[in-house]
Amino acid sequence: MSVDPRFYRGFFIWFFPIFVWLSWKLIMYFLIKSTAMNKSIFFFSLLVIFSSKSIISQEALKPTLIKPAFFSKTPPLSEFSPANTVWLYAKEIDNIMEVEMPRVENTRPYLTDPVKQGYWGNSHPAKLLNVFEGIGNVNTTIPPDTQGDIGSEFFFQSVNVSFMVFDKSGNSVHGPFQNMMLWQSFPLITRTFGDPITIYDHIANRWLTSVMGSNNEVTTYYELIAVSETSDPGGPWYAYAYELESLPDYPKFGLWPDAYYMSANMFDLNNNIWVGAAAFAFDREKMLEGDPDAGMLRFQTTPTSGGFLEDPFSFLPSDLEGLPPDSALPNYFMYFKDDVWGFDYDLLSLWECTIDWNSPFASSFTHITDLQTEPFDANVDNFSFINQPGTHYKLHSLCNRLMNRLNYRFVNGYHALVTNHTVDADGMDHAGVRWYELRNEGKGWTIFQQGTYAPDTTHRWMGSISIDCQGNLGLGYNVSGTTVFPGIRATGRRINDPPGLMTVPEFVIQNGNGVQTNSGFRWGDYSLMSIDPVDDKTFWYTNEYIPTNGPYSWKTAIGAFYLADDSLDHTSALPDTLLFTNIQQVNEGQDILVCNPSTVNAMIKSFTQEGDFWMISEPAPDPYFLNINDTLALHVDITIPAEYLFGEVIYDALQIITSLDTHNVIIGIADSLITGIKNKIIQVSDLQVYPNPFTSQTSVSFNIFSESEICLYVYDLQGKKADMIFSGRISQPGKQVFTWTVPRDFHKGVYFIGLQSNGFLISRKVLHLPE
């Protein structure tokens, strides 16, 4: 019988500390007892004990203090006009990529990923609230480095090498502008290397945006940061430039009460030398005041001979969501290591940064723990292995680092950190998203849950994950494969769902319709999931997709969705459901209108006659594509017996079979038809149902104009009565409110509340989404 290799690994992990302690005791005993002990034997013993290849906690790194090289207050952004100059320097991408992504042979056999989720979630869907176009490739660059953030009123998106401000409906408010516009008054700084980052400081209701820059000779580098003077990004900005001797590549930012934190991979670009990973802290309080003296603290790690595979690499600083933490809580930095790179196990390495602006040199950056993860394979020998339909061009996975961001929240009495990275999900160069939630309940950080989301053979990568005020997780990512064009999708999980699973059915934010035909294979390099600070529940996600074939044809999309259980201020209908506008009066030869008010395009595959009285004679062709907000007129031929034609209501159902991009499954929705009703006096109006989707206790209200006989009931898609809410005479005109106690045996699906009076019927479509 074979033994799982993880047994030996686990045995070693538990036994090794005991072995070290006993060995130390024995050595010290013999050292004290035997003055003749050979020193070389003593030190050899120490060497043997501590030679295990794992990350050993270092002493706290101390900072260097750097003051701004340049500072200015810009004019209001609303007064800028688009720049004519493209500030872009084509950095030696290929050379840097060789340093960052060396090919390392995977000498260890692939272990089945024990937390792989190879199926879609089947809980109730997310509510997709909005999707709109972001910035396109206006500067002909790759990769776009797509990201941005959501504020109280605006979404600020920046890519390589431009930015744009939108309102929450997707309308352009400012831009697009070149990223360097905010720093164009600085002398000597003439080029940008891109890598933009934008964060919304919801504590101060302000914005921060940044890019990398350099002088014209590319011998001096700068991290360029601008902070808005007010909550309106259209106002003035405080612009800072911090000088560095090496390129702060792949910078990532995090908001924290005591500082703006940043990480970077430092490179000597002229010699293509790896300098080491660095952590930075910026004096947030002074930046918010526009103080030209706002300092930057730099903590620089020292490279080993093994290069970045053994070194700290691509730290992510923790980024605050929700309420600020206790003032004593440090900011956390994290990266991961694959055991194939020379470590005892796959791990997350966690560091903490403690800042004292009164005594800056007392600040420290310290490695605090390594957390062993479930086994994963991030050492894919070919980093360009993401395939596309019908082409040999592939896309970069960037599978050797954590993906933007490391989001922090204090929720439900515990501290939480969430992040993700790309892994090979099955040993066949099949990209999946490994995600984590860490928790600290007062006894230190542990991995609370983790999973690898890879529900089918399509690649999923370039992810971003965040956590809302209820503890729900939203995860967005790219998709691509032999039959799937590069696009954007998302999933999630709710706080009480089984751990380790993305339970929300996967849904489309933006489908692709082309492939990237660029020999550089560059993609990403990151995306961004954030939480709306207004309700602290709505997830906003932005990433890139390919609309048409081409080497530089990428565009970006921005989508908002909602996972929380309540639906008071959010859409009441499933976002991927084909809906009728309302119950419609239909006469023979009259068109019936079908609309798609969702943010998901649909394809109508067929129409099914569920009743006895009618048939569709149009439209053509079949299938019919019903795009977002489209309305389709169906010409209906009705054959109704004569006895029904006067004053009667006939319930008949049309089933529309659709194949939606969201799930790629069949969804059937039906509605009722009503024949002509003559000479009826309308006695009722304003039928309302709350909440919708309805719960076990649901309120139904309406108005009556005079004493009336009322029948208030629930019927299903076939017009059959499913429950009676009220039947009787109401003598008092005005608003009427009833509480409907929903029977326990109601199935999940679509229903109608019908209100009938004096032969007149009004109704409301309602949804039932039981857990």
CSV table of N, CA and C in Angstrom, one decimal, residues 358-494:
chain,number,residue,atom,x,y,z
A,358,ASN,N,6.7,59.6,14.3
A,358,ASN,CA,7.4,60.5,15.2
A,358,ASN,C,8.8,60.1,15.4
A,359,SER,N,9.1,58.8,15.3
A,359,SER,CA,10.5,58.3,15.3
A,359,SER,C,10.6,57.3,14.1
A,360,PRO,N,10.7,57.8,12.9
A,360,PRO,CA,10.7,56.9,11.7
A,360,PRO,C,11.6,55.7,11.8
A,361,PHE,N,12.8,55.9,12.3
A,361,PHE,CA,13.8,54.8,12.3
A,361,PHE,C,13.6,53.8,13.3
A,362,ALA,N,12.5,54.0,14.2
A,362,ALA,CA,12.1,52.9,15.1
A,362,ALA,C,11.1,52.0,14.4
A,363,SER,N,10.7,52.4,13.2
A,363,SER,CA,9.7,51.5,12.4
A,363,SER,C,10.4,50.2,12.0
A,364,SER,N,9.6,49.2,11.7
A,364,SER,CA,10.2,47.9,11.4
A,364,SER,C,9.3,47.1,10.4
A,365,PHE,N,10.0,46.2,9.8
A,365,PHE,CA,9.4,45.3,8.8
A,365,PHE,C,9.8,43.9,9.1
A,366,THR,N,8.9,43.0,9.6
A,366,THR,CA,9.3,41.8,10.2
A,366,THR,C,8.5,40.6,9.6
A,367,HIS,N,9.2,39.5,9.3
A,367,HIS,CA,8.6,38.3,9.0
A,367,HIS,C,8.0,37.6,10.2
A,368,ILE,N,6.7,37.3,10.2
A,368,ILE,CA,6.1,36.8,11.5
A,368,ILE,C,5.7,35.3,11.4
A,369,THR,N,5.4,34.8,10.2
A,369,THR,CA,5.0,33.4,10.2
A,369,THR,C,4.9,32.9,8.7
A,370,ASP,N,5.1,31.6,8.6
A,370,ASP,CA,4.8,30.9,7.3
A,370,ASP,C,3.6,30.0,7.5
A,371,LEU,N,2.6,30.1,6.7
A,371,LEU,CA,1.4,29.2,6.8
A,371,LEU,C,1.4,28.2,5.7
A,372,GLN,N,1.5,26.9,6.1
A,372,GLN,CA,1.4,25.9,5.1
A,372,GLN,C,0.1,25.8,4.4
A,373,THR,N,0.0,25.8,3.1
A,373,THR,CA,-1.2,25.7,2.4
A,373,THR,C,-1.4,24.3,2.0
A,374,GLU,N,-2.6,24.0,1.5
A,374,GLU,CA,-2.8,22.7,0.8
A,374,GLU,C,-1.9,22.7,-0.5
A,375,PRO,N,-1.5,21.6,-0.9
A,375,PRO,CA,-0.5,21.5,-2.0
A,375,PRO,C,-1.1,22.2,-3.3
A,376,PHE,N,-0.2,22.9,-4.0
A,376,PHE,CA,-0.6,23.5,-5.3
A,376,PHE,C,0.6,23.5,-6.2
A,377,ASP,N,0.4,23.7,-7.5
A,377,ASP,CA,1.5,23.7,-8.4
A,377,ASP,C,1.4,25.1,-9.2
A,378,ALA,N,2.3,26.0,-8.8
A,378,ALA,CA,2.4,27.3,-9.4
A,378,ALA,C,3.6,27.4,-10.3
A,379,ASN,N,4.3,26.3,-10.4
A,379,ASN,CA,5.6,26.3,-11.2
A,379,ASN,C,5.3,25.7,-12.5
A,380,VAL,N,4.5,26.4,-13.3
A,380,VAL,CA,4.2,25.9,-14.7
A,380,VAL,C,5.4,26.3,-15.6
A,381,ASP,N,6.0,25.3,-16.2
A,381,ASP,CA,7.3,25.6,-16.9
A,381,ASP,C,7.1,26.6,-18.0
A,382,ASN,N,6.0,26.7,-18.7
A,382,ASN,CA,5.7,27.7,-19.7
A,382,ASN,C,4.7,28.7,-19.2
A,383,PHE,N,5.2,29.9,-18.8
A,383,PHE,CA,4.2,30.9,-18.3
A,383,PHE,C,3.2,31.4,-19.3
A,384,SER,N,3.5,31.1,-20.6
A,384,SER,CA,2.5,31.5,-21.6
A,384,SER,C,1.8,30.3,-22.1
A,385,PHE,N,0.9,29.8,-21.2
A,385,PHE,CA,0.2,28.5,-21.6
A,385,PHE,C,-1.3,28.7,-21.7
A,386,ILE,N,-1.8,29.9,-21.6
A,386,ILE,CA,-3.3,30.1,-21.7
A,386,ILE,C,-3.6,30.2,-23.1
A,387,ASN,N,-4.4,29.1,-23.6
A,387,ASN,CA,-4.7,29.1,-25.0
A,387,ASN,C,-6.0,29.8,-25.4
A,388,GLN,N,-6.1,30.1,-26.7
A,388,GLN,CA,-7.3,30.8,-27.2
A,388,GLN,C,-7.9,30.1,-28.4
A,389,PRO,N,-9.1,30.4,-28.7
A,389,PRO,CA,-9.7,29.6,-29.8
A,389,PRO,C,-9.0,29.9,-31.2
A,390,GLY,N,-8.7,28.8,-31.9
A,390,GLY,CA,-8.3,28.9,-33.3
A,390,GLY,C,-7.0,29.7,-33.6
A,391,THR,N,-6.1,29.7,-32.6
A,391,THR,CA,-4.8,30.4,-32.9
A,391,THR,C,-3.7,29.8,-32.0
A,392,HIS,N,-2.4,29.9,-32.5
A,392,HIS,CA,-1.3,29.5,-31.8
A,392,HIS,C,-0.8,30.5,-30.7
A,393,TYR,N,-1.3,31.7,-30.8
A,393,TYR,CA,-0.9,32.7,-29.8
A,393,TYR,C,-1.5,32.4,-28.4
A,394,LYS,N,-0.7,32.5,-27.4
A,394,LYS,CA,-1.2,32.2,-26.1
A,394,LYS,C,-1.0,33.4,-25.2
A,395,LEU,N,-1.4,33.3,-23.9
A,395,LEU,CA,-1.4,34.4,-23.0
A,395,LEU,C,-0.6,34.1,-21.8
A,396,HIS,N,0.0,35.1,-21.2
A,396,HIS,CA,0.7,34.9,-19.9
A,396,HIS,C,-0.2,34.6,-18.8
A,397,SER,N,0.2,33.7,-17.9
A,397,SER,CA,-0.6,33.4,-16.7
A,397,SER,C,-0.2,34.2,-15.5
A,398,LEU,N,1.1,34.6,-15.5
A,398,LEU,CA,1.7,35.3,-14.3
A,398,LEU,C,1.4,34.5,-13.0
A,399,CYS,N,1.7,33.2,-13.1
A,399,CYS,CA,1.4,32.3,-12.0
A,399,CYS,C,2.4,32.2,-10.9
A,400,ASN,N,3.4,33.2,-10.9
A,400,ASN,CA,4.4,33.1,-9.9
A,400,ASN,C,4.3,34.1,-8.8
A,401,ARG,N,3.1,34.7,-8.6
A,401,ARG,CA,2.9,35.8,-7.6
A,401,ARG,C,1.4,35.9,-7.2
A,402,LEU,N,1.2,36.4,-6.0
A,402,LEU,CA,-0.2,36.7,-5.6
A,402,LEU,C,-0.8,37.8,-6.5
A,403,MET,N,-2.1,37.7,-6.7
A,403,MET,CA,-2.8,38.7,-7.5
A,403,MET,C,-3.4,39.8,-6.7
A,404,ASN,N,-3.4,41.0,-7.2
A,404,ASN,CA,-3.9,42.2,-6.6
A,404,ASN,C,-5.4,42.0,-6.1
A,405,ARG,N,-5.8,42.3,-4.9
A,405,ARG,CA,-5.1,42.8,-3.8
A,405,ARG,C,-5.1,41.8,-2.6
A,406,LEU,N,-4.4,42.1,-1.5
A,406,LEU,CA,-4.6,41.5,-0.3
A,406,LEU,C,-5.5,42.3,0.6
A,407,ASN,N,-6.8,41.9,0.5
A,407,ASN,CA,-7.8,42.8,1.1
A,407,ASN,C,-8.1,42.3,2.6
A,408,TYR,N,-8.2,43.3,3.5
A,408,TYR,CA,-8.3,43.1,4.9
A,408,TYR,C,-9.7,43.7,5.3
A,409,ARG,N,-10.3,43.0,6.3
A,409,ARG,CA,-11.6,43.5,6.9
A,409,ARG,C,-11.7,42.9,8.3
A,410,PHE,N,-12.2,43.7,9.2
A,410,PHE,CA,-12.6,43.2,10.5
A,410,PHE,C,-14.1,43.0,10.4
A,411,VAL,N,-14.5,41.8,10.5
A,411,VAL,CA,-15.9,41.4,10.3
A,411,VAL,C,-16.3,40.3,11.2
A,412,ASN,N,-17.5,40.4,11.8
A,412,ASN,CA,-18.1,39.3,12.7
A,412,ASN,C,-17.2,39.0,13.8
A,413,GLY,N,-16.4,40.0,14.3
A,413,GLY,CA,-15.5,39.7,15.5
A,413,GLY,C,-14.2,39.2,15.2
A,414,TYR,N,-13.8,39.0,13.9
A,414,TYR,CA,-12.4,38.5,13.6
A,414,TYR,C,-11.8,39.3,12.5
A,415,HIS,N,-10.5,39.3,12.4
A,415,HIS,CA,-9.7,39.9,11.3
A,415,HIS,C,-9.6,38.9,10.2
A,416,ALA,N,-9.8,39.4,9.0
A,416,ALA,CA,-9.8,38.5,7.8
A,416,ALA,C,-8.9,39.1,6.7
A,417,LEU,N,-8.1,38.3,6.0
A,417,LEU,CA,-7.4,38.6,4.8
A,417,LEU,C,-7.8,37.7,3.7
A,418,VAL,N,-8.0,38.2,2.5
A,418,VAL,CA,-8.3,37.4,1.4
A,418,VAL,C,-7.4,37.7,0.2
A,419,THR,N,-7.0,36.7,-0.5
A,419,THR,CA,-6.1,36.9,-1.7
A,419,THR,C,-6.2,35.7,-2.6
A,420,ASN,N,-5.5,35.7,-3.7
A,420,ASN,CA,-5.6,34.6,-4.7
A,420,ASN,C,-4.3,34.6,-5.6
A,421,HIS,N,-4.1,33.5,-6.3
A,421,HIS,CA,-3.1,33.4,-7.3
A,421,HIS,C,-3.5,32.3,-8.2
A,422,THR,N,-2.8,32.2,-9.4
A,422,THR,CA,-3.1,31.2,-10.4
A,422,THR,C,-2.2,29.9,-10.2
A,423,VAL,N,-2.9,28.8,-10.4
A,423,VAL,CA,-2.2,27.5,-10.2
A,423,VAL,C,-2.6,26.6,-11.4
A,424,ASP,N,-1.8,25.5,-11.6
A,424,ASP,CA,-2.1,24.5,-12.5
A,424,ASP,C,-3.1,23.5,-11.8
A,425,ALA,N,-4.3,23.5,-12.2
A,425,ALA,CA,-5.4,22.8,-11.4
A,425,ALA,C,-5.3,21.3,-11.6
A,426,ASP,N,-4.7,20.7,-12.6
A,426,ASP,CA,-4.8,19.3,-12.8
A,426,ASP,C,-3.5,18.7,-13.3
A,427,GLY,N,-2.4,19.4,-13.3
A,427,GLY,CA,-1.1,18.9,-13.8
A,427,GLY,C,-1.0,18.9,-15.3
A,428,MET,N,-2.0,19.5,-16.0
A,428,MET,CA,-2.0,19.6,-17.5
A,428,MET,C,-1.9,21.0,-18.0
A,429,ASP,N,-1.2,21.9,-17.3
A,429,ASP,CA,-1.2,23.3,-17.6
A,429,ASP,C,-2.6,23.9,-17.8
A,430,HIS,N,-3.4,23.6,-16.8
A,430,HIS,CA,-4.8,24.1,-16.9
A,430,HIS,C,-5.0,25.1,-15.7
A,431,ALA,N,-5.1,26.4,-16.1
A,431,ALA,CA,-5.1,27.4,-15.0
A,431,ALA,C,-6.4,27.5,-14.2
A,432,GLY,N,-6.3,27.5,-12.9
A,432,GLY,CA,-7.4,27.7,-12.0
A,432,GLY,C,-7.0,28.7,-11.0
A,433,VAL,N,-7.9,29.2,-10.2
A,433,VAL,CA,-7.7,30.3,-9.3
A,433,VAL,C,-7.7,29.7,-7.9
A,434,ARG,N,-6.5,29.7,-7.2
A,434,ARG,CA,-6.4,29.3,-5.8
A,434,ARG,C,-6.6,30.6,-5.0
A,435,TRP,N,-7.6,30.5,-4.1
A,435,TRP,CA,-8.0,31.6,-3.2
A,435,TRP,C,-7.9,31.2,-1.8
A,436,TYR,N,-7.8,32.2,-0.9
A,436,TYR,CA,-7.6,32.0,0.5
A,436,TYR,C,-8.4,33.0,1.3
A,437,GLU,N,-8.9,32.6,2.5
A,437,GLU,CA,-9.3,33.5,3.5
A,437,GLU,C,-8.5,33.1,4.8
A,438,LEU,N,-7.7,34.1,5.3
A,438,LEU,CA,-7.0,34.0,6.5
A,438,LEU,C,-7.9,34.6,7.6
A,439,ARG,N,-7.8,34.1,8.8
A,439,ARG,CA,-8.5,34.7,9.9
A,439,ARG,C,-7.6,34.8,11.2
A,440,ASN,N,-7.8,35.8,11.9
A,440,ASN,CA,-7.1,36.0,13.2
A,440,ASN,C,-8.2,36.4,14.2
A,441,GLU,N,-8.4,35.5,15.2
A,441,GLU,CA,-9.5,35.7,16.2
A,441,GLU,C,-8.8,36.0,17.5
A,442,GLY,N,-7.6,36.5,17.5
A,442,GLY,CA,-6.9,36.9,18.7
A,442,GLY,C,-5.7,36.0,19.0
A,443,LYS,N,-5.5,34.9,18.3
A,443,LYS,CA,-4.5,34.0,18.6
A,443,LYS,C,-3.5,33.8,17.5
A,444,GLY,N,-3.5,34.7,16.6
A,444,GLY,CA,-2.6,34.6,15.4
A,444,GLY,C,-3.3,34.2,14.2
A,445,TRP,N,-2.6,34.4,13.0
A,445,TRP,CA,-3.2,34.2,11.7
A,445,TRP,C,-3.2,32.7,11.4
A,446,THR,N,-4.3,32.2,10.8
A,446,THR,CA,-4.4,30.9,10.3
A,446,THR,C,-5.1,30.9,9.0
A,447,ILE,N,-5.0,29.9,8.2
A,447,ILE,CA,-5.8,29.8,6.9
A,447,ILE,C,-7.1,29.2,7.3
A,448,PHE,N,-8.1,30.0,7.3
A,448,PHE,CA,-9.5,29.5,7.6
A,448,PHE,C,-10.1,28.7,6.5
A,449,GLN,N,-9.9,29.1,5.3
A,449,GLN,CA,-10.4,28.3,4.2
A,449,GLN,C,-9.6,28.6,2.9
A,450,GLN,N,-9.6,27.7,2.0
A,450,GLN,CA,-8.9,27.8,0.7
A,450,GLN,C,-9.6,26.9,-0.3
A,451,GLY,N,-9.4,27.3,-1.6
A,451,GLY,CA,-10.0,26.4,-2.6
A,451,GLY,C,-9.3,26.8,-3.9
A,452,THR,N,-9.4,25.9,-4.9
A,452,THR,CA,-8.9,26.1,-6.3
A,452,THR,C,-10.1,26.0,-7.2
A,453,TYR,N,-10.5,27.2,-7.7
A,453,TYR,CA,-11.7,27.2,-8.6
A,453,TYR,C,-11.3,26.9,-10.0
A,454,ALA,N,-11.8,25.7,-10.5
A,454,ALA,CA,-11.5,25.3,-11.8
A,454,ALA,C,-12.6,24.3,-12.2
A,455,PRO,N,-13.8,24.9,-12.5
A,455,PRO,CA,-15.0,24.0,-12.6
A,455,PRO,C,-15.1,23.3,-14.0
A,456,ASP,N,-14.3,23.6,-15.0
A,456,ASP,CA,-14.3,22.9,-16.2
A,456,ASP,C,-12.9,23.0,-16.9
A,457,THR,N,-12.8,22.7,-18.2
A,457,THR,CA,-11.5,22.8,-18.8
A,457,THR,C,-11.1,24.1,-19.3
A,458,THR,N,-11.9,25.1,-19.2
A,458,THR,CA,-11.5,26.5,-19.5
A,458,THR,C,-10.6,27.1,-18.5
A,459,HIS,N,-9.6,27.9,-18.9
A,459,HIS,CA,-8.6,28.5,-18.0
A,459,HIS,C,-9.3,29.6,-17.3
A,460,ARG,N,-9.0,29.7,-16.0
A,460,ARG,CA,-9.4,30.9,-15.2
A,460,ARG,C,-8.2,31.4,-14.4
A,461,TRP,N,-7.9,32.7,-14.6
A,461,TRP,CA,-6.7,33.3,-14.1
A,461,TRP,C,-6.8,34.8,-14.0
A,462,MET,N,-5.7,35.4,-13.5
A,462,MET,CA,-5.7,36.9,-13.3
A,462,MET,C,-6.8,37.3,-12.5
A,463,GLY,N,-7.0,36.7,-11.3
A,463,GLY,CA,-8.1,36.9,-10.4
A,463,GLY,C,-7.9,38.1,-9.4
A,464,SER,N,-9.0,38.5,-8.8
A,464,SER,CA,-9.0,39.4,-7.7
A,464,SER,C,-10.2,39.1,-6.8
A,465,ILE,N,-10.0,39.2,-5.5
A,465,ILE,CA,-11.0,38.8,-4.6
A,465,ILE,C,-11.2,39.8,-3.5
A,466,SER,N,-12.4,40.0,-3.0
A,466,SER,CA,-12.6,40.9,-1.9
A,466,SER,C,-13.7,40.4,-1.0
A,467,ILE,N,-13.9,41.1,0.2
A,467,ILE,CA,-14.8,40.6,1.2
A,467,ILE,C,-15.7,41.8,1.6
A,468,ASP,N,-17.1,41.5,1.7
A,468,ASP,CA,-18.0,42.6,2.0
A,468,ASP,C,-18.3,42.6,3.5
A,469,CYS,N,-19.1,43.5,3.9
A,469,CYS,CA,-19.4,43.8,5.4
A,469,CYS,C,-20.0,42.6,6.1
A,470,GLN,N,-20.6,41.6,5.3
A,470,GLN,CA,-21.2,40.5,5.9
A,470,GLN,C,-20.3,39.3,6.0
A,471,GLY,N,-19.1,39.4,5.3
A,471,GLY,CA,-18.2,38.3,5.2
A,471,GLY,C,-18.3,37.5,4.0
A,472,ASN,N,-19.1,37.9,3.0
A,472,ASN,CA,-19.3,37.3,1.7
A,472,ASN,C,-18.0,37.6,0.9
A,473,LEU,N,-17.6,36.6,0.0
A,473,LEU,CA,-16.5,36.8,-0.8
A,473,LEU,C,-16.9,36.9,-2.3
A,474,GLY,N,-16.3,37.8,-3.0
A,474,GLY,CA,-16.6,38.0,-4.5
A,474,GLY,C,-15.2,37.8,-5.2
A,475,LEU,N,-15.2,36.9,-6.2
A,475,LEU,CA,-14.0,36.6,-6.9
A,475,LEU,C,-14.2,36.8,-8.4
A,476,GLY,N,-13.4,37.6,-9.0
A,476,GLY,CA,-13.5,37.9,-10.5
A,476,GLY,C,-12.2,37.4,-11.1
A,477,TYR,N,-12.2,37.1,-12.5
A,477,TYR,CA,-11.1,36.5,-13.1
A,477,TYR,C,-11.3,36.6,-14.6
A,478,ASN,N,-10.3,36.3,-15.4
A,478,ASN,CA,-10.3,36.1,-16.8
A,478,ASN,C,-10.7,34.6,-17.2
A,479,VAL,N,-11.3,34.4,-18.3
A,479,VAL,CA,-11.5,33.1,-18.8
A,479,VAL,C,-10.9,33.0,-20.3
A,480,SER,N,-10.5,31.9,-20.7
A,480,SER,CA,-10.1,31.6,-22.1
A,480,SER,C,-9.9,30.2,-22.3
A,481,GLY,N,-9.9,29.7,-23.5
A,481,GLY,CA,-9.7,28.3,-23.8
A,481,GLY,C,-9.9,28.0,-25.3
A,482,THR,N,-9.9,26.8,-25.6
A,482,THR,CA,-9.9,26.4,-27.0
A,482,THR,C,-11.3,26.8,-27.7
A,483,THR,N,-12.3,26.9,-26.8
A,483,THR,CA,-13.6,27.3,-27.4
A,483,THR,C,-14.2,28.6,-26.7
A,484,VAL,N,-13.4,29.2,-25.9
A,484,VAL,CA,-13.8,30.4,-25.1
A,484,VAL,C,-12.9,31.5,-25.4
A,485,PHE,N,-13.4,32.6,-26.0
A,485,PHE,CA,-12.6,33.8,-26.2
A,485,PHE,C,-12.2,34.5,-24.8
A,486,PRO,N,-11.1,35.2,-24.8
A,486,PRO,CA,-10.7,35.8,-23.5
A,486,PRO,C,-11.8,36.8,-23.0
A,487,GLY,N,-12.4,36.5,-21.9
A,487,GLY,CA,-13.4,37.4,-21.3
A,487,GLY,C,-13.3,37.5,-19.8
A,488,ILE,N,-14.4,38.0,-19.2
A,488,ILE,CA,-14.4,38.3,-17.8
A,488,ILE,C,-15.6,37.6,-17.1
A,489,ARG,N,-15.3,36.9,-16.1
A,489,ARG,CA,-16.4,36.3,-15.3
A,489,ARG,C,-16.2,36.5,-13.8
A,490,ALA,N,-17.2,36.0,-13.0
A,490,ALA,CA,-17.0,36.1,-11.6
A,490,ALA,C,-17.9,35.1,-10.9
A,491,THR,N,-17.6,34.8,-9.6
A,491,THR,CA,-18.3,33.9,-8.8
A,491,THR,C,-18.2,34.5,-7.4
A,492,GLY,N,-18.6,33.7,-6.4
A,492,GLY,CA,-18.5,34.1,-5.0
A,492,GLY,C,-19.0,33.1,-4.0
A,493,ARG,N,-19.1,33.5,-2.8
A,493,ARG,CA,-19.6,32.6,-1.7
A,493,ARG,C,-20.2,33.5,-0.6
A,494,ARG,N,-21.2,33.0,0.1
A,494,ARG,CA,-21.8,33.7,1.2
A,494,ARG,C,-21.2,33.2,2.5
